[in-house]
PDB file of C-alpha atoms in Angstrom:
ATOM      1  CA  MET A  25      -0.107  -0.026  -0.046  1.00 68.00           C
ATOM      2  CA  MET A  26       1.352   3.426  -0.964  1.00 77.00           C
ATOM      3  CA  LEU A  27       1.684   5.907   1.889  1.00 84.00           C
ATOM      4  CA  TYR A  28       0.631   9.354   0.950  1.00 93.00           C
ATOM      5  CA  SER A  29       2.664  12.448   1.802  1.00 95.00           C
ATOM      6  CA  ASP A  30       1.614  15.336   3.990  1.00 97.00           C
ATOM      7  CA  GLU A  31       1.430  17.411   0.739  1.00 97.00           C
ATOM      8  CA  TYR A  32      -1.006  14.995  -0.761  1.00 97.00           C
ATOM      9  CA  TRP A  33      -3.299  15.090   2.321  1.00 98.00           C
ATOM     10  CA  MET A  34      -3.045  18.930   2.375  1.00 98.00           C
ATOM     11  CA  THR A  35      -4.269  19.036  -1.202  1.00 98.00           C
ATOM     12  CA  GLN A  36      -7.281  17.094   0.050  1.00 98.00           C
ATOM     13  CA  ALA A  37      -7.815  19.668   2.775  1.00 98.00           C
ATOM     14  CA  LEU A  38      -7.496  22.440   0.166  1.00 98.00           C
ATOM     15  CA  ALA A  39     -10.312  20.925  -1.940  1.00 98.00           C
ATOM     16  CA  ARG A  40     -12.614  21.138   1.151  1.00 98.00           C
ATOM     17  CA  ALA A  41     -11.394  24.752   1.617  1.00 98.00           C
ATOM     18  CA  TYR A  42     -12.646  25.556  -1.887  1.00 97.00           C
ATOM     19  CA  GLN A  43     -15.991  23.973  -0.936  1.00 97.00           C
ATOM     20  CA  ALA A  44     -16.203  26.479   1.916  1.00 97.00           C
ATOM     21  CA  LYS A  45     -15.325  29.298  -0.345  1.00 96.00           C
ATOM     22  CA  SER A  46     -18.039  28.262  -2.861  1.00 96.00           C
ATOM     23  CA  GLN A  47     -20.498  28.595   0.035  1.00 96.00           C
ATOM     24  CA  GLY A  48     -19.315  32.118   0.920  1.00 94.00           C
ATOM     25  CA  GLU A  49     -17.560  30.855   3.982  1.00 96.00           C
ATOM     26  CA  VAL A  50     -13.905  31.569   5.051  1.00 96.00           C
ATOM     27  CA  PRO A  51     -11.990  29.010   2.916  1.00 97.00           C
ATOM     28  CA  VAL A  52     -10.582  26.618   5.502  1.00 98.00           C
ATOM     29  CA  GLY A  53     -10.717  22.805   4.896  1.00 98.00           C
ATOM     30  CA  ALA A  54      -9.688  19.717   6.943  1.00 98.00           C
ATOM     31  CA  VAL A  55      -9.365  16.000   6.568  1.00 98.00           C
ATOM     32  CA  LEU A  56      -8.862  13.495   9.287  1.00 98.00           C
ATOM     33  CA  VAL A  57      -6.732  10.496   8.293  1.00 98.00           C
ATOM     34  CA  LEU A  58      -6.280   7.137   9.807  1.00 98.00           C
ATOM     35  CA  ASP A  59      -4.328   4.231   8.207  1.00 96.00           C
ATOM     36  CA  ASN A  60      -3.887   6.171   4.922  1.00 96.00           C
ATOM     37  CA  GLN A  61      -7.664   6.834   4.562  1.00 97.00           C
ATOM     38  CA  ILE A  62      -9.845   9.838   5.224  1.00 98.00           C
ATOM     39  CA  ILE A  63     -12.269   9.083   7.973  1.00 98.00           C
ATOM     40  CA  GLY A  64     -13.510  12.527   8.458  1.00 98.00           C
ATOM     41  CA  GLU A  65     -13.698  15.826   6.412  1.00 98.00           C
ATOM     42  CA  GLY A  66     -14.850  19.322   7.057  1.00 98.00           C
ATOM     43  CA  TRP A  67     -14.865  22.834   5.638  1.00 98.00           C
ATOM     44  CA  ASN A  68     -15.876  26.081   7.469  1.00 98.00           C
ATOM     45  CA  GLN A  69     -19.652  26.347   7.818  1.00 98.00           C
ATOM     46  CA  PRO A  70     -20.371  28.609  10.697  1.00 97.00           C
ATOM     47  CA  ILE A  71     -22.318  31.063   8.514  1.00 96.00           C
ATOM     48  CA  THR A  72     -24.429  28.569   6.541  1.00 96.00           C
ATOM     49  CA  GLN A  73     -25.083  26.343   9.632  1.00 97.00           C
ATOM     50  CA  HIS A  74     -25.609  29.344  12.098  1.00 97.00           C
ATOM     51  CA  ASN A  75     -23.167  27.532  14.263  1.00 97.00           C
ATOM     52  CA  PRO A  76     -20.007  29.154  15.830  1.00 97.00           C
ATOM     53  CA  THR A  77     -18.506  25.741  16.347  1.00 97.00           C
ATOM     54  CA  ALA A  78     -18.865  24.665  12.649  1.00 98.00           C
ATOM     55  CA  HIS A  79     -15.130  25.113  11.845  1.00 98.00           C
ATOM     56  CA  ALA A  80     -13.521  22.732   9.337  1.00 98.00           C
ATOM     57  CA  GLU A  81     -11.612  20.916  12.121  1.00 98.00           C
ATOM     58  CA  MET A  82     -14.709  20.435  14.297  1.00 98.00           C
ATOM     59  CA  MET A  83     -16.621  18.992  11.317  1.00 98.00           C
ATOM     60  CA  ALA A  84     -13.808  16.523  10.468  1.00 98.00           C
ATOM     61  CA  LEU A  85     -13.433  15.535  14.092  1.00 98.00           C
ATOM     62  CA  ARG A  86     -17.147  14.888  14.548  1.00 98.00           C
ATOM     63  CA  GLN A  87     -17.208  12.738  11.351  1.00 98.00           C
ATOM     64  CA  GLY A  88     -14.071  10.861  12.577  1.00 98.00           C
ATOM     65  CA  GLY A  89     -15.834   9.981  15.908  1.00 98.00           C
ATOM     66  CA  ILE A  90     -18.834   8.673  13.991  1.00 98.00           C
ATOM     67  CA  ALA A  91     -16.735   6.573  11.653  1.00 98.00           C
ATOM     68  CA  LEU A  92     -14.763   5.031  14.466  1.00 98.00           C
ATOM     69  CA  GLN A  93     -17.748   4.917  16.850  1.00 98.00           C
ATOM     70  CA  ASN A  94     -15.534   6.489  19.554  1.00 98.00           C
ATOM     71  CA  TYR A  95     -14.755  10.065  20.780  1.00 97.00           C
ATOM     72  CA  ARG A  96     -11.073   9.057  21.096  1.00 98.00           C
ATOM     73  CA  LEU A  97      -9.480   9.448  17.659  1.00 98.00           C
ATOM     74  CA  ILE A  98      -6.276   7.593  18.584  1.00 97.00           C
ATOM     75  CA  ASN A  99      -3.520   7.391  15.923  1.00 97.00           C
ATOM     76  CA  THR A 100      -5.192   9.943  13.621  1.00 98.00           C
ATOM     77  CA  THR A 101      -3.750  12.856  11.737  1.00 98.00           C
ATOM     78  CA  LEU A 102      -5.728  16.024  11.127  1.00 98.00           C
ATOM     79  CA  TYR A 103      -4.782  18.001   8.049  1.00 98.00           C
ATOM     80  CA  VAL A 104      -6.113  21.614   8.033  1.00 98.00           C
ATOM     81  CA  THR A 105      -5.282  24.520   5.724  1.00 98.00           C
ATOM     82  CA  LEU A 106      -5.097  27.073   8.486  1.00 98.00           C
ATOM     83  CA  GLU A 107      -3.611  26.933  11.930  1.00 98.00           C
ATOM     84  CA  PRO A 108      -6.426  26.023  14.384  1.00 98.00           C
ATOM     85  CA  CYS A 109      -8.077  28.420  16.854  1.00 98.00           C
ATOM     86  CA  MET A 110      -8.254  27.610  20.638  1.00 97.00           C
ATOM     87  CA  MET A 111     -11.619  25.907  20.323  1.00 98.00           C
ATOM     88  CA  CYS A 112     -10.369  23.537  17.577  1.00 98.00           C
ATOM     89  CA  ALA A 113      -7.073  22.922  19.406  1.00 97.00           C
ATOM     90  CA  GLY A 114      -8.952  22.000  22.579  1.00 97.00           C
ATOM     91  CA  ALA A 115     -11.139  19.563  20.706  1.00 98.00           C
ATOM     92  CA  MET A 116      -7.868  17.995  19.314  1.00 98.00           C
ATOM     93  CA  ILE A 117      -6.590  17.444  22.788  1.00 97.00           C
ATOM     94  CA  HIS A 118      -9.802  16.007  24.055  1.00 97.00           C
ATOM     95  CA  SER A 119     -10.121  13.608  21.101  1.00 98.00           C
ATOM     96  CA  ARG A 120      -6.527  12.449  21.530  1.00 97.00           C
ATOM     97  CA  ILE A 121      -5.440  12.882  17.860  1.00 98.00           C
ATOM     98  CA  ALA A 122      -1.800  11.862  17.308  1.00 98.00           C
ATOM     99  CA  ARG A 123      -0.824  14.535  14.946  1.00 98.00           C
ATOM    100  CA  LEU A 124      -1.806  17.937  13.534  1.00 98.00           C
ATOM    101  CA  VAL A 125      -0.561  19.217  10.060  1.00 98.00           C
ATOM    102  CA  PHE A 126      -1.509  22.706   9.119  1.00 98.00           C
ATOM    103  CA  GLY A 127      -0.852  24.946   6.078  1.00 98.00           C
ATOM    104  CA  ALA A 128      -0.850  28.627   6.764  1.00 97.00           C
ATOM    105  CA  SER A 129      -0.099  30.214  10.155  1.00 97.00           C
ATOM    106  CA  GLU A 130      -2.776  32.469  11.923  1.00 95.00           C
ATOM    107  CA  HIS A 131      -1.118  35.111  13.892  1.00 94.00           C
ATOM    108  CA  LYS A 132      -4.366  36.543  15.247  1.00 95.00           C
ATOM    109  CA  THR A 133      -6.020  33.380  16.655  1.00 94.00           C
ATOM    110  CA  GLY A 134      -3.577  30.574  16.093  1.00 96.00           C
ATOM    111  CA  ALA A 135      -3.380  28.075  18.980  1.00 96.00           C
ATOM    112  CA  ALA A 136      -0.639  25.827  17.575  1.00 96.00           C
ATOM    113  CA  GLY A 137       2.248  28.318  18.211  1.00 94.00           C
ATOM    114  CA  SER A 138       1.504  31.487  16.422  1.00 94.00           C
ATOM    115  CA  LEU A 139      -0.595  33.402  19.132  1.00 95.00           C
ATOM    116  CA  ILE A 140      -0.569  30.666  21.824  1.00 94.00           C
ATOM    117  CA  ASP A 141       0.750  27.091  21.898  1.00 95.00           C
ATOM    118  CA  LEU A 142      -2.221  25.382  23.404  1.00 94.00           C
ATOM    119  CA  LEU A 143      -1.188  21.992  21.930  1.00 93.00           C
ATOM    120  CA  GLY A 144       2.333  22.294  23.534  1.00 90.00           C
ATOM    121  CA  LEU A 145       1.404  23.386  27.008  1.00 91.00           C
ATOM    122  CA  PRO A 146       3.403  21.608  29.614  1.00 89.00           C
ATOM    123  CA  GLY A 147       1.469  19.346  31.893  1.00 90.00           C
ATOM    124  CA  ILE A 148      -1.495  19.122  29.517  1.00 91.00           C
ATOM    125  CA  ASN A 149      -2.986  15.620  29.536  1.00 90.00           C
ATOM    126  CA  HIS A 150      -2.385  14.850  25.880  1.00 93.00           C
ATOM    127  CA  GLN A 151       0.397  15.953  23.543  1.00 92.00           C
ATOM    128  CA  VAL A 152      -0.328  16.498  19.788  1.00 96.00           C
ATOM    129  CA  ALA A 153       2.636  16.427  17.479  1.00 96.00           C
ATOM    130  CA  VAL A 154       2.436  19.484  15.209  1.00 97.00           C
ATOM    131  CA  THR A 155       3.847  20.106  11.668  1.00 97.00           C
ATOM    132  CA  GLY A 156       3.112  23.568  10.182  1.00 97.00           C
ATOM    133  CA  GLY A 157       3.757  25.126   6.889  1.00 97.00           C
ATOM    134  CA  ILE A 158       2.738  22.338   4.481  1.00 98.00           C
ATOM    135  CA  LEU A 159       1.693  24.026   1.210  1.00 97.00           C
ATOM    136  CA  GLN A 160       1.768  27.260   3.215  1.00 97.00           C
ATOM    137  CA  GLN A 161       1.897  29.693   0.327  1.00 97.00           C
ATOM    138  CA  THR A 162      -1.067  27.963  -1.502  1.00 97.00           C
ATOM    139  CA  CYS A 163      -3.169  27.953   1.776  1.00 97.00           C
ATOM    140  CA  ALA A 164      -2.274  31.571   2.556  1.00 96.00           C
ATOM    141  CA  ASP A 165      -2.989  32.787  -0.924  1.00 97.00           C
ATOM    142  CA  LEU A 166      -6.432  31.195  -0.875  1.00 96.00           C
ATOM    143  CA  LEU A 167      -7.336  33.126   2.264  1.00 95.00           C
ATOM    144  CA  SER A 168      -5.763  36.324   1.120  1.00 93.00           C
ATOM    145  CA  GLU A 169      -7.713  36.289  -2.177  1.00 94.00           C
ATOM    146  CA  PHE A 170     -10.969  35.533  -0.288  1.00 94.00           C
ATOM    147  CA  PHE A 171     -10.584  38.521   2.097  1.00 92.00           C
ATOM    148  CA  GLN A 172      -9.394  40.823  -0.704  1.00 92.00           C
ATOM    149  CA  GLN A 173     -12.582  39.987  -2.668  1.00 90.00           C
ATOM    150  CA  ARG A 174     -14.676  40.307   0.350  1.00 87.00           C
ATOM    151  CA  ARG A 175     -13.266  43.850   1.113  1.00 90.00           C
ATOM    152  CA  LEU A 176     -13.745  44.826  -2.404  1.00 89.00           C
ATOM    153  CA  ALA A 177     -17.388  43.745  -2.415  1.00 85.00           C
ATOM    154  CA  ILE A 178     -17.965  45.817   0.815  1.00 87.00           C
ATOM    155  CA  LYS A 179     -16.343  48.840  -0.700  1.00 88.00           C
ATOM    156  CA  GLN A 180     -18.547  48.484  -3.943  1.00 86.00           C
ATOM    157  CA  ALA A 181     -21.636  48.064  -1.743  1.00 85.00           C
ATOM    158  CA  LYS A 182     -20.733  51.315   0.143  1.00 85.00           C
ATOM    159  CA  GLN A 183     -20.160  53.185  -3.197  1.00 83.00           C
ATOM    160  CA  GLN A 184     -23.510  51.953  -4.607  1.00 82.00           C
ATOM    161  CA  LYS A 185     -25.349  53.099  -1.465  1.00 79.00           C
ATOM    162  CA  SER A 186     -23.494  56.383  -1.612  1.00 76.00           C
ATOM    163  CA  LEU A 187     -24.620  56.889  -5.104  1.00 79.00           C
ATOM    164  CA  SER A 188     -28.215  55.925  -4.415  1.00 79.00           C
ATOM    165  CA  ASP A 189     -28.303  58.307  -1.410  1.00 80.00           C
ATOM    166  CA  ASN A 190     -27.391  61.272  -3.706  1.00 69.00           C
TER     167      ASN A 190
END
């Protein structure tokens, strides 16, 4: 059996990020892998699901739990296009995943070393191995383009409103 690389699995997570983008969500995607197979997938859906916990990572972890019929996701690796927030990092600790692999760093909310290193806190009851920067530029560019387009749309809407007010 061929073992796939971190880059391969990150392209799978990126495909889910494009799914989020197509729904108007912040383009973040995730896949949960066990024994060289995807057992959970997710993309950001907090807007469409009206659910602040519907992050890509949370969706993938939930599916993984259902697939394994266990809340402990032992020996799994979670691939996500953006460094997880504190909520998602906490769920990773509780689910006992073995490894996190992320693409782009998140300096405003990242809980895997950028803002805070929740996964590496000494004395915490479970350690998650972390690898960051896999396909980093591709992941970062997708997010940058999304927010650039969003800002442009807001600017155009303001200009239209200004014109109609005159």
